[in-house]
Coordinates of C-alpha atoms in Angstrom, one line a residue:
M1 CA 22.7 -72.1 -78.4
E2 CA 19.5 -73.1 -79.5
T3 CA 18.3 -72.8 -76.0
F4 CA 19.5 -69.5 -75.9
W5 CA 17.6 -68.6 -79.1
S6 CA 14.9 -69.8 -78.3
Q7 CA 15.0 -67.6 -74.8
V8 CA 15.7 -64.7 -77.2
L9 CA 12.7 -65.1 -79.5
D10 CA 10.5 -65.8 -76.4
F11 CA 11.7 -62.8 -74.6
C12 CA 11.2 -60.7 -77.4
Y13 CA 7.4 -62.3 -78.3
Q14 CA 6.6 -61.2 -74.2
A15 CA 8.3 -58.4 -73.6
T16 CA 7.0 -56.3 -76.9
E17 CA 3.6 -57.9 -76.3
Q18 CA 3.2 -56.6 -72.5
V19 CA 5.1 -52.9 -73.5
G20 CA 2.4 -52.7 -76.7
D21 CA -0.6 -53.7 -74.7
R22 CA 0.2 -50.7 -72.4
L23 CA 1.4 -48.5 -75.8
V24 CA -2.0 -49.4 -77.5
A25 CA -3.7 -47.5 -74.6
D26 CA -1.8 -44.2 -74.9
F27 CA -2.1 -44.3 -78.7
G28 CA -3.2 -41.3 -80.2
K29 CA -4.1 -39.7 -76.9
L30 CA -0.8 -38.1 -76.2
Q31 CA 1.2 -34.9 -76.9
A32 CA 4.8 -34.9 -78.5
T33 CA 7.5 -32.4 -77.4
N34 CA 10.2 -32.4 -79.8
K35 CA 13.8 -33.4 -78.7
A36 CA 17.6 -32.1 -79.3
D37 CA 17.8 -33.5 -82.4
G38 CA 14.2 -31.8 -83.7
T39 CA 12.7 -35.9 -83.7
L40 CA 9.4 -36.5 -81.5
V41 CA 9.2 -38.1 -78.2
T42 CA 6.1 -38.8 -75.6
A43 CA 5.6 -39.6 -72.3
A44 CA 4.6 -42.9 -73.8
D45 CA 8.2 -43.5 -75.4
R46 CA 9.9 -42.6 -72.3
W47 CA 8.1 -45.6 -70.4
S48 CA 8.5 -47.9 -73.2
D49 CA 12.1 -47.1 -73.4
G50 CA 13.0 -48.0 -69.4
E51 CA 10.5 -50.4 -69.1
L52 CA 12.1 -52.4 -72.0
R53 CA 15.8 -51.7 -70.1
S54 CA 14.3 -53.2 -66.8
L55 CA 12.9 -56.1 -68.7
I56 CA 16.2 -56.7 -70.8
A57 CA 18.2 -56.4 -67.4
R58 CA 16.4 -58.9 -65.6
T59 CA 16.5 -61.6 -68.2
F60 CA 19.9 -61.4 -69.7
Q61 CA 22.0 -59.8 -66.6
D62 CA 25.3 -59.9 -68.7
H63 CA 24.0 -58.1 -72.0
G64 CA 24.3 -54.2 -72.5
V65 CA 21.3 -52.4 -73.9
L66 CA 21.2 -49.1 -76.0
T67 CA 18.0 -47.1 -76.3
E68 CA 16.6 -44.5 -78.3
E69 CA 15.8 -42.3 -75.3
T70 CA 18.8 -42.6 -73.3
T71 CA 22.7 -41.6 -74.0
H72 CA 23.8 -43.1 -77.0
I73 CA 27.6 -44.9 -76.3
F74 CA 27.7 -48.1 -77.2
P75 CA 28.1 -50.8 -74.5
D76 CA 31.3 -52.8 -74.3
Q77 CA 29.6 -56.0 -73.6
E78 CA 29.9 -59.5 -75.8
W79 CA 26.2 -58.8 -76.2
S80 CA 24.0 -55.7 -76.9
W81 CA 20.7 -54.6 -77.3
V82 CA 19.6 -52.0 -79.5
V83 CA 16.0 -50.8 -78.2
D84 CA 13.7 -48.3 -80.1
P85 CA 10.8 -48.2 -78.0
I86 CA 8.0 -46.3 -80.7
D87 CA 9.3 -46.7 -83.8
G88 CA 7.0 -44.5 -86.0
T89 CA 6.2 -41.8 -82.9
T90 CA 4.8 -39.1 -85.3
N91 CA 2.3 -42.2 -86.6
F92 CA 1.9 -42.9 -82.6
T93 CA 1.1 -39.1 -81.5
R94 CA -1.8 -38.6 -84.7
G95 CA -3.5 -42.1 -84.4
I96 CA -1.9 -43.6 -87.4
P97 CA -2.0 -47.3 -86.3
I98 CA 1.7 -48.0 -88.2
W99 CA 3.8 -47.7 -85.3
G100 CA 6.2 -50.6 -83.4
I101 CA 8.6 -51.3 -80.9
S102 CA 12.1 -52.5 -82.3
L103 CA 14.4 -54.4 -80.8
G104 CA 17.6 -55.7 -82.5
L105 CA 21.0 -58.3 -80.7
L106 CA 24.4 -57.7 -81.5
Y107 CA 27.0 -59.7 -80.8
R108 CA 30.8 -58.3 -80.5
G109 CA 29.3 -55.2 -82.7
T110 CA 27.7 -57.5 -85.6
P111 CA 23.9 -57.3 -85.6
V112 CA 22.7 -61.1 -85.4
F113 CA 18.8 -61.5 -84.5
G114 CA 16.2 -58.2 -84.9
F115 CA 12.3 -58.2 -83.7
V116 CA 9.3 -55.7 -84.7
Y117 CA 6.4 -55.9 -83.1
L118 CA 3.3 -53.4 -84.6
P119 CA 0.6 -53.6 -81.8
C120 CA -2.2 -52.2 -83.9
L121 CA -1.3 -54.4 -86.7
K122 CA -0.8 -57.4 -84.8
Q123 CA 2.1 -58.4 -86.4
S124 CA 6.2 -59.9 -85.3
Y125 CA 8.5 -59.5 -87.7
Y126 CA 12.1 -61.4 -87.0
G127 CA 15.2 -63.0 -88.8
Y128 CA 18.6 -64.1 -87.6
W129 CA 22.0 -63.1 -89.5
Y130 CA 25.1 -64.5 -88.4
G131 CA 27.9 -62.9 -91.0
E132 CA 31.2 -64.1 -90.1
T133 CA 30.9 -64.2 -86.1
G134 CA 31.1 -67.6 -85.8
L135 CA 27.4 -68.3 -84.3
T136 CA 25.3 -70.8 -85.3
G137 CA 21.3 -71.1 -84.6
P138 CA 18.4 -70.7 -86.9
L139 CA 18.2 -69.0 -90.1
G140 CA 16.1 -66.9 -91.9
A141 CA 13.0 -64.1 -91.7
Y142 CA 9.5 -64.6 -90.7
C143 CA 6.5 -62.8 -89.7
N144 CA 4.4 -64.1 -87.0
G145 CA 6.1 -67.2 -87.3
Q146 CA 5.6 -67.8 -91.1
P147 CA 9.0 -68.0 -93.8
I148 CA 9.3 -64.3 -95.7
H149 CA 11.4 -63.5 -98.7
T150 CA 11.5 -60.9 -101.0
S151 CA 9.9 -60.3 -104.3
D152 CA 11.1 -61.2 -108.3
D153 CA 8.8 -59.4 -109.8
F154 CA 9.3 -57.2 -112.5
P155 CA 8.6 -53.8 -111.3
S156 CA 5.2 -52.1 -112.9
K157 CA 2.5 -49.8 -111.9
N158 CA 0.8 -52.6 -110.1
H159 CA 3.6 -53.0 -108.0
L160 CA 4.8 -51.0 -104.8
F161 CA 8.1 -49.1 -103.6
N162 CA 8.2 -47.3 -100.5
L163 CA 10.2 -43.8 -99.9
C164 CA 10.5 -41.8 -96.8
A165 CA 10.0 -38.4 -97.0
R166 CA 13.7 -37.3 -97.5
S167 CA 13.8 -39.5 -100.7
T168 CA 11.0 -37.6 -102.9
G169 CA 14.0 -36.5 -105.2
V170 CA 13.2 -39.8 -107.5
F171 CA 9.9 -38.3 -108.6
K172 CA 12.5 -35.4 -111.1
N173 CA 12.0 -38.9 -113.1
P174 CA 9.4 -41.0 -114.5
F175 CA 9.2 -44.0 -111.6
P176 CA 8.1 -47.5 -112.2
C177 CA 5.8 -48.5 -109.5
K178 CA 3.2 -46.7 -107.4
V179 CA 4.6 -44.8 -104.2
R180 CA 3.7 -45.3 -100.5
M181 CA 5.3 -43.4 -97.8
I182 CA 5.1 -45.4 -94.5
G183 CA 6.5 -43.2 -91.7
V184 CA 8.5 -46.0 -90.0
A185 CA 11.8 -46.9 -91.3
S186 CA 11.3 -50.3 -89.9
Y187 CA 8.2 -51.3 -91.4
N188 CA 9.1 -49.5 -94.8
L189 CA 12.1 -52.3 -95.2
L190 CA 10.5 -55.3 -93.6
L191 CA 7.7 -54.5 -96.2
V192 CA 10.3 -55.2 -98.9
A193 CA 11.4 -58.3 -96.9
D194 CA 8.2 -59.8 -96.9
G195 CA 7.3 -59.2 -100.2
T196 CA 4.6 -56.7 -100.5
V197 CA 6.8 -54.2 -102.0
L198 CA 9.6 -54.6 -104.3
G199 CA 12.2 -52.2 -102.9
G200 CA 12.1 -48.8 -100.3
V201 CA 14.8 -45.9 -99.6
E202 CA 15.5 -44.6 -96.0
A203 CA 17.6 -41.5 -96.6
T204 CA 19.1 -41.1 -92.7
P205 CA 19.1 -44.5 -90.6

């Protein structure tokens, strides 16, 4: 398994950097259109989606793939990737440099590995979790190869807390921290994982 996990991590680094370099060239320059569910999509989303599917298919030929821009039918393979080709399309189209490429690897339906690369910030987050799958391998969560962990601090006005646009109802009562809205669900929660903020809420994913 150790060789397999090394292959997975190396693939994620290489694939997201390759795709990310191309996306940076289009960053803030493309017009978005609305999908049927009301969310935004650009030509860059579609290109990134197709490129990542092709890279996965060439590297892990027996793995299934479920992506944002394809039919949402979960693959029946033992190993499956779940991909968001541009996580934070609104930020991407508006020229806000907080957006990423998200890859998740599932084993028999259980998420066991995740990787998020933010090209403009040059940050790569990844982590492992095996639950009751019986798998073994590396443990923990990392940013650019360094271990990360949540904060144990007590809330105060000198600490941050992330919300999404659909969770502002918390302001009906006094809130103990300064609030930020990142605009990217994965990064919202990753900032909790690395201790930058004390907590985060995403109402709909």
